[in-house]
Amino acid sequence: MIVTIANPKGGTGKTTLVRALSGTAAHAGNNVFLIDADSRANTMRWVTMSKQMEIWPELLEAESCLDPNQIYKLALRKLHEGKIVFVDVEGTTNETLFAGLYRADIVLIPLQTTQDDVVADAARVEPCFGG
Ligand SMILES: Nc1ncnc2c1ncn2[C@@H]1O[C@H](COP(=O)(O)OP(=O)(O)O)[C@@H](O)[C@H]1O
Ligand SMILES: [Mg+2]
């Protein structure tokens, strides 16, 4: 299974979700492969820190991959090795986003809202109540 966590907007919780899901799946006894397809490499920073703290799960492997032509190929290769694959893509609309979505079985879209989103939504809805 290939699970891609995507939202073309940054800061919505993609990396947080990918860390929780991949870590939990590995702790539960699954072989898990995590692809960090974001040039900001927040996932790889978490990998380094977890390894330094010696809390990295044995069944979890992670790699950075920023080449759109390689992202889905790497995901498929690891899938065929029997792993659950998670892909953390960049919060931008670019080729790495499309590469992450291309062969995904499941796409999770975290939607962390900000106060601005809520205000924008209220402004849009208000005329309906008036009419
Ligand atoms: N469910 C949540 N509730 C509150 N804060 C969250 C939640 N998920 C993520 N965050 C925080 O939001 C910020 C952005 O999260 P991150 O996972 O890095 O987003 P992304 O990968 O989409 O850019 C981080 O500071 C993170 O701790
Ligand atoms: Mg991120």
PDB file of C-alpha atoms and ligand atoms in Angstrom:
ATOM      1  CA  MET A   1       0.000   0.000   0.000  1.00  0.00           C
ATOM      2  CA  ILE A   2       1.259   3.475  -0.919  1.00  0.00           C
ATOM      3  CA  VAL A   3      -0.126   6.274   1.236  1.00  0.00           C
ATOM      4  CA  THR A   4       0.575   9.853   0.167  1.00  0.00           C
ATOM      5  CA  ILE A   5      -0.056  12.738   2.528  1.00  0.00           C
ATOM      6  CA  ALA A   6      -0.643  15.837   0.442  1.00  0.00           C
ATOM      7  CA  ASN A   7      -1.965  19.356   0.513  1.00  0.00           C
ATOM      8  CA  PRO A   8      -0.568  22.042  -1.819  1.00  0.00           C
ATOM      9  CA  LYS A   9      -0.601  24.419   1.140  1.00  0.00           C
ATOM     10  CA  GLY A  10       2.240  24.375   3.694  1.00  0.00           C
ATOM     11  CA  GLY A  11       1.740  24.037   7.432  1.00  0.00           C
ATOM     12  CA  THR A  12      -1.420  21.924   7.305  1.00  0.00           C
ATOM     13  CA  GLY A  13       0.011  18.984   9.250  1.00  0.00           C
ATOM     14  CA  LYS A  14       1.364  16.669   6.503  1.00  0.00           C
ATOM     15  CA  THR A  15       4.692  15.910   8.161  1.00  0.00           C
ATOM     16  CA  THR A  16       3.116  15.586  11.604  1.00  0.00           C
ATOM     17  CA  LEU A  17       0.621  13.051  10.232  1.00  0.00           C
ATOM     18  CA  VAL A  18       3.243  11.130   8.252  1.00  0.00           C
ATOM     19  CA  ARG A  19       5.436  10.822  11.347  1.00  0.00           C
ATOM     20  CA  ALA A  20       2.552   9.572  13.493  1.00  0.00           C
ATOM     21  CA  LEU A  21       1.271   7.075  10.926  1.00  0.00           C
ATOM     22  CA  SER A  22       4.624   5.660   9.794  1.00  0.00           C
ATOM     23  CA  GLY A  23       5.917   5.381  13.372  1.00  0.00           C
ATOM     24  CA  THR A  24       2.723   3.731  14.604  1.00  0.00           C
ATOM     25  CA  ALA A  25       2.635   1.295  11.666  1.00  0.00           C
ATOM     26  CA  ALA A  26       6.278   0.297  12.289  1.00  0.00           C
ATOM     27  CA  HIS A  27       5.750  -0.089  16.052  1.00  0.00           C
ATOM     28  CA  ALA A  28       2.763  -2.331  15.249  1.00  0.00           C
ATOM     29  CA  GLY A  29       5.112  -4.747  13.441  1.00  0.00           C
ATOM     30  CA  ASN A  30       4.804  -3.615   9.805  1.00  0.00           C
ATOM     31  CA  ASN A  31       7.757  -3.028   7.475  1.00  0.00           C
ATOM     32  CA  VAL A  32       7.420   0.637   6.604  1.00  0.00           C
ATOM     33  CA  PHE A  33       9.220   2.844   4.113  1.00  0.00           C
ATOM     34  CA  LEU A  34       8.937   6.601   4.331  1.00  0.00           C
ATOM     35  CA  ILE A  35       9.785   8.910   1.436  1.00  0.00           C
ATOM     36  CA  ASP A  36      10.498  12.548   2.236  1.00  0.00           C
ATOM     37  CA  ALA A  37       9.679  14.321  -1.038  1.00  0.00           C
ATOM     38  CA  ASP A  38       9.851  17.811   0.477  1.00  0.00           C
ATOM     39  CA  SER A  39      13.012  19.864  -0.126  1.00  0.00           C
ATOM     40  CA  ARG A  40      12.586  21.394   3.350  1.00  0.00           C
ATOM     41  CA  ALA A  41      13.386  17.900   4.674  1.00  0.00           C
ATOM     42  CA  ASN A  42      11.468  18.205   7.949  1.00  0.00           C
ATOM     43  CA  THR A  43      10.831  14.467   7.910  1.00  0.00           C
ATOM     44  CA  MET A  44      14.529  13.683   7.482  1.00  0.00           C
ATOM     45  CA  ARG A  45      15.324  16.017  10.388  1.00  0.00           C
ATOM     46  CA  TRP A  46      12.917  13.979  12.517  1.00  0.00           C
ATOM     47  CA  VAL A  47      14.661  10.789  11.335  1.00  0.00           C
ATOM     48  CA  THR A  48      18.064  12.152  12.389  1.00  0.00           C
ATOM     49  CA  MET A  49      16.785  13.344  15.762  1.00  0.00           C
ATOM     50  CA  SER A  50      14.952  10.086  16.514  1.00  0.00           C
ATOM     51  CA  LYS A  51      18.042   8.050  15.659  1.00  0.00           C
ATOM     52  CA  GLN A  52      20.196  10.276  17.878  1.00  0.00           C
ATOM     53  CA  MET A  53      17.698   9.783  20.705  1.00  0.00           C
ATOM     54  CA  GLU A  54      17.644   6.037  20.014  1.00  0.00           C
ATOM     55  CA  ILE A  55      13.861   5.950  19.666  1.00  0.00           C
ATOM     56  CA  TRP A  56      13.810   5.091  15.969  1.00  0.00           C
ATOM     57  CA  PRO A  57      11.594   2.040  15.247  1.00  0.00           C
ATOM     58  CA  GLU A  58      13.505  -0.940  13.843  1.00  0.00           C
ATOM     59  CA  LEU A  59      11.001  -1.616  11.060  1.00  0.00           C
ATOM     60  CA  LEU A  60      10.964   1.935   9.720  1.00  0.00           C
ATOM     61  CA  GLU A  61      13.252   3.039   6.892  1.00  0.00           C
ATOM     62  CA  ALA A  62      13.305   6.554   5.483  1.00  0.00           C
ATOM     63  CA  GLU A  63      14.873   8.240   2.498  1.00  0.00           C
ATOM     64  CA  SER A  64      14.807  11.669   0.931  1.00  0.00           C
ATOM     65  CA  CYS A  65      13.771  11.700  -2.744  1.00  0.00           C
ATOM     66  CA  LEU A  66      13.229  14.978  -4.578  1.00  0.00           C
ATOM     67  CA  ASP A  67      13.319  13.808  -8.190  1.00  0.00           C
ATOM     68  CA  PRO A  68       9.724  13.489  -9.439  1.00  0.00           C
ATOM     69  CA  ASN A  69      10.769  10.716 -11.832  1.00  0.00           C
ATOM     70  CA  GLN A  70      12.209   8.707  -8.940  1.00  0.00           C
ATOM     71  CA  ILE A  71       9.573   9.278  -6.245  1.00  0.00           C
ATOM     72  CA  TYR A  72       6.893   6.946  -7.601  1.00  0.00           C
ATOM     73  CA  LYS A  73       9.469   4.427  -8.846  1.00  0.00           C
ATOM     74  CA  LEU A  74      11.037   4.236  -5.375  1.00  0.00           C
ATOM     75  CA  ALA A  75       7.558   3.909  -3.840  1.00  0.00           C
ATOM     76  CA  LEU A  76       6.680   1.035  -6.199  1.00  0.00           C
ATOM     77  CA  ARG A  77      10.001  -0.708  -5.596  1.00  0.00           C
ATOM     78  CA  LYS A  78       9.480  -0.646  -1.818  1.00  0.00           C
ATOM     79  CA  LEU A  79       5.844  -1.703  -2.245  1.00  0.00           C
ATOM     80  CA  HIS A  80       7.020  -4.760  -4.184  1.00  0.00           C
ATOM     81  CA  GLU A  81       9.433  -5.529  -1.326  1.00  0.00           C
ATOM     82  CA  GLY A  82       6.314  -5.883   0.859  1.00  0.00           C
ATOM     83  CA  LYS A  83       6.479  -2.554   2.654  1.00  0.00           C
ATOM     84  CA  ILE A  84       3.834  -0.023   3.533  1.00  0.00           C
ATOM     85  CA  VAL A  85       5.018   3.170   1.849  1.00  0.00           C
ATOM     86  CA  PHE A  86       4.296   6.680   3.095  1.00  0.00           C
ATOM     87  CA  VAL A  87       5.099   9.724   0.956  1.00  0.00           C
ATOM     88  CA  ASP A  88       5.395  13.192   2.517  1.00  0.00           C
ATOM     89  CA  VAL A  89       5.172  15.744  -0.301  1.00  0.00           C
ATOM     90  CA  GLU A  90       5.914  19.455  -0.459  1.00  0.00           C
ATOM     91  CA  GLY A  91       3.232  22.028   0.385  1.00  0.00           C
ATOM     92  CA  THR A  92       3.357  23.438  -3.142  1.00  0.00           C
ATOM     93  CA  THR A  93       1.763  22.549  -6.457  1.00  0.00           C
ATOM     94  CA  ASN A  94       4.723  21.108  -8.320  1.00  0.00           C
ATOM     95  CA  GLU A  95       5.932  17.928 -10.003  1.00  0.00           C
ATOM     96  CA  THR A  96       6.861  16.240  -6.709  1.00  0.00           C
ATOM     97  CA  LEU A  97       3.237  16.594  -5.595  1.00  0.00           C
ATOM     98  CA  PHE A  98       2.008  14.915  -8.787  1.00  0.00           C
ATOM     99  CA  ALA A  99       4.691  12.220  -8.504  1.00  0.00           C
ATOM    100  CA  GLY A 100       3.540  11.480  -4.945  1.00  0.00           C
ATOM    101  CA  LEU A 101      -0.076  11.212  -6.023  1.00  0.00           C
ATOM    102  CA  TYR A 102       0.601   9.219  -9.206  1.00  0.00           C
ATOM    103  CA  ARG A 103       0.587   5.645  -7.822  1.00  0.00           C
ATOM    104  CA  ALA A 104      -0.909   6.244  -4.365  1.00  0.00           C
ATOM    105  CA  ASP A 105      -3.513   3.784  -3.098  1.00  0.00           C
ATOM    106  CA  ILE A 106      -4.639   6.257  -0.466  1.00  0.00           C
ATOM    107  CA  VAL A 107      -4.234  10.047  -0.365  1.00  0.00           C
ATOM    108  CA  LEU A 108      -4.674  11.747   2.994  1.00  0.00           C
ATOM    109  CA  ILE A 109      -5.235  15.508   2.941  1.00  0.00           C
ATOM    110  CA  PRO A 110      -4.738  17.175   6.329  1.00  0.00           C
ATOM    111  CA  LEU A 111      -6.768  20.371   6.586  1.00  0.00           C
ATOM    112  CA  GLN A 112      -5.501  22.324   9.528  1.00  0.00           C
ATOM    113  CA  THR A 113      -7.415  25.591   9.394  1.00  0.00           C
ATOM    114  CA  THR A 114      -6.138  28.960  10.438  1.00  0.00           C
ATOM    115  CA  GLN A 115      -8.161  31.838  11.837  1.00  0.00           C
ATOM    116  CA  ASP A 116      -8.029  33.463   8.373  1.00  0.00           C
ATOM    117  CA  ASP A 117      -9.677  30.419   6.779  1.00  0.00           C
ATOM    118  CA  VAL A 118     -12.489  30.545   9.320  1.00  0.00           C
ATOM    119  CA  VAL A 119     -13.012  34.280   8.805  1.00  0.00           C
ATOM    120  CA  ALA A 120     -12.950  33.832   5.000  1.00  0.00           C
ATOM    121  CA  ASP A 121     -15.510  31.057   5.264  1.00  0.00           C
ATOM    122  CA  ALA A 122     -17.805  33.101   7.513  1.00  0.00           C
ATOM    123  CA  ALA A 123     -17.612  36.032   5.068  1.00  0.00           C
ATOM    124  CA  ARG A 124     -18.622  33.725   2.220  1.00  0.00           C
ATOM    125  CA  VAL A 125     -21.538  32.170   4.097  1.00  0.00           C
ATOM    126  CA  GLU A 126     -23.012  35.361   5.601  1.00  0.00           C
ATOM    127  CA  PRO A 127     -24.904  36.607   2.485  1.00  0.00           C
ATOM    128  CA  CYS A 128     -26.795  33.296   2.381  1.00  0.00           C
ATOM    129  CA  PHE A 129     -28.264  33.988   5.831  1.00  0.00           C
ATOM    130  CA  GLY A 130     -29.141  37.529   4.739  1.00  0.00           C
ATOM    131  CA  GLY A 131     -30.946  36.312   1.589  1.00  0.00           C
TER     132      GLY A 131
HETATM  133  N1  LIG B   1      -3.378  18.401  14.450  1.00  0.00           N
HETATM  134  C1  LIG B   1      -2.616  19.443  14.776  1.00  0.00           C
HETATM  135  N2  LIG B   1      -3.008  20.281  15.741  1.00  0.00           N
HETATM  136  C2  LIG B   1      -2.246  21.345  16.078  1.00  0.00           C
HETATM  137  N3  LIG B   1      -1.054  21.653  15.499  1.00  0.00           N
HETATM  138  C3  LIG B   1      -0.621  20.851  14.537  1.00  0.00           C
HETATM  139  C4  LIG B   1      -1.378  19.704  14.107  1.00  0.00           C
HETATM  140  N4  LIG B   1      -0.691  19.098  13.092  1.00  0.00           N
HETATM  141  C5  LIG B   1       0.425  19.842  12.923  1.00  0.00           C
HETATM  142  N5  LIG B   1       0.475  20.866  13.774  1.00  0.00           N
HETATM  143  C6  LIG B   1       1.539  21.897  13.861  1.00  0.00           C
HETATM  144  O1  LIG B   1       1.433  22.698  12.691  1.00  0.00           O
HETATM  145  C7  LIG B   1       2.737  23.031  12.203  1.00  0.00           C
HETATM  146  C8  LIG B   1       2.888  22.567  10.767  1.00  0.00           C
HETATM  147  O2  LIG B   1       2.800  21.150  10.750  1.00  0.00           O
HETATM  148  P1  LIG B   1       3.562  20.277   9.671  1.00  0.00           P
HETATM  149  O3  LIG B   1       3.200  18.859   9.962  1.00  0.00           O
HETATM  150  O4  LIG B   1       5.010  20.618   9.629  1.00  0.00           O
HETATM  151  O5  LIG B   1       2.841  20.773   8.345  1.00  0.00           O
HETATM  152  P2  LIG B   1       3.244  20.541   6.811  1.00  0.00           P
HETATM  153  O6  LIG B   1       4.090  19.321   6.731  1.00  0.00           O
HETATM  154  O7  LIG B   1       1.922  20.373   6.123  1.00  0.00           O
HETATM  155  O8  LIG B   1       3.953  21.784   6.369  1.00  0.00           O
HETATM  156  C9  LIG B   1       3.735  22.379  13.152  1.00  0.00           C
HETATM  157  O9  LIG B   1       4.157  23.341  14.073  1.00  0.00           O
HETATM  158  C10 LIG B   1       2.933  21.292  13.818  1.00  0.00           C
HETATM  159  O10 LIG B   1       3.424  21.013  15.110  1.00  0.00           O
HETATM  160 MG    MG B   2       5.999  19.058   5.825  1.00  0.00          MG
END
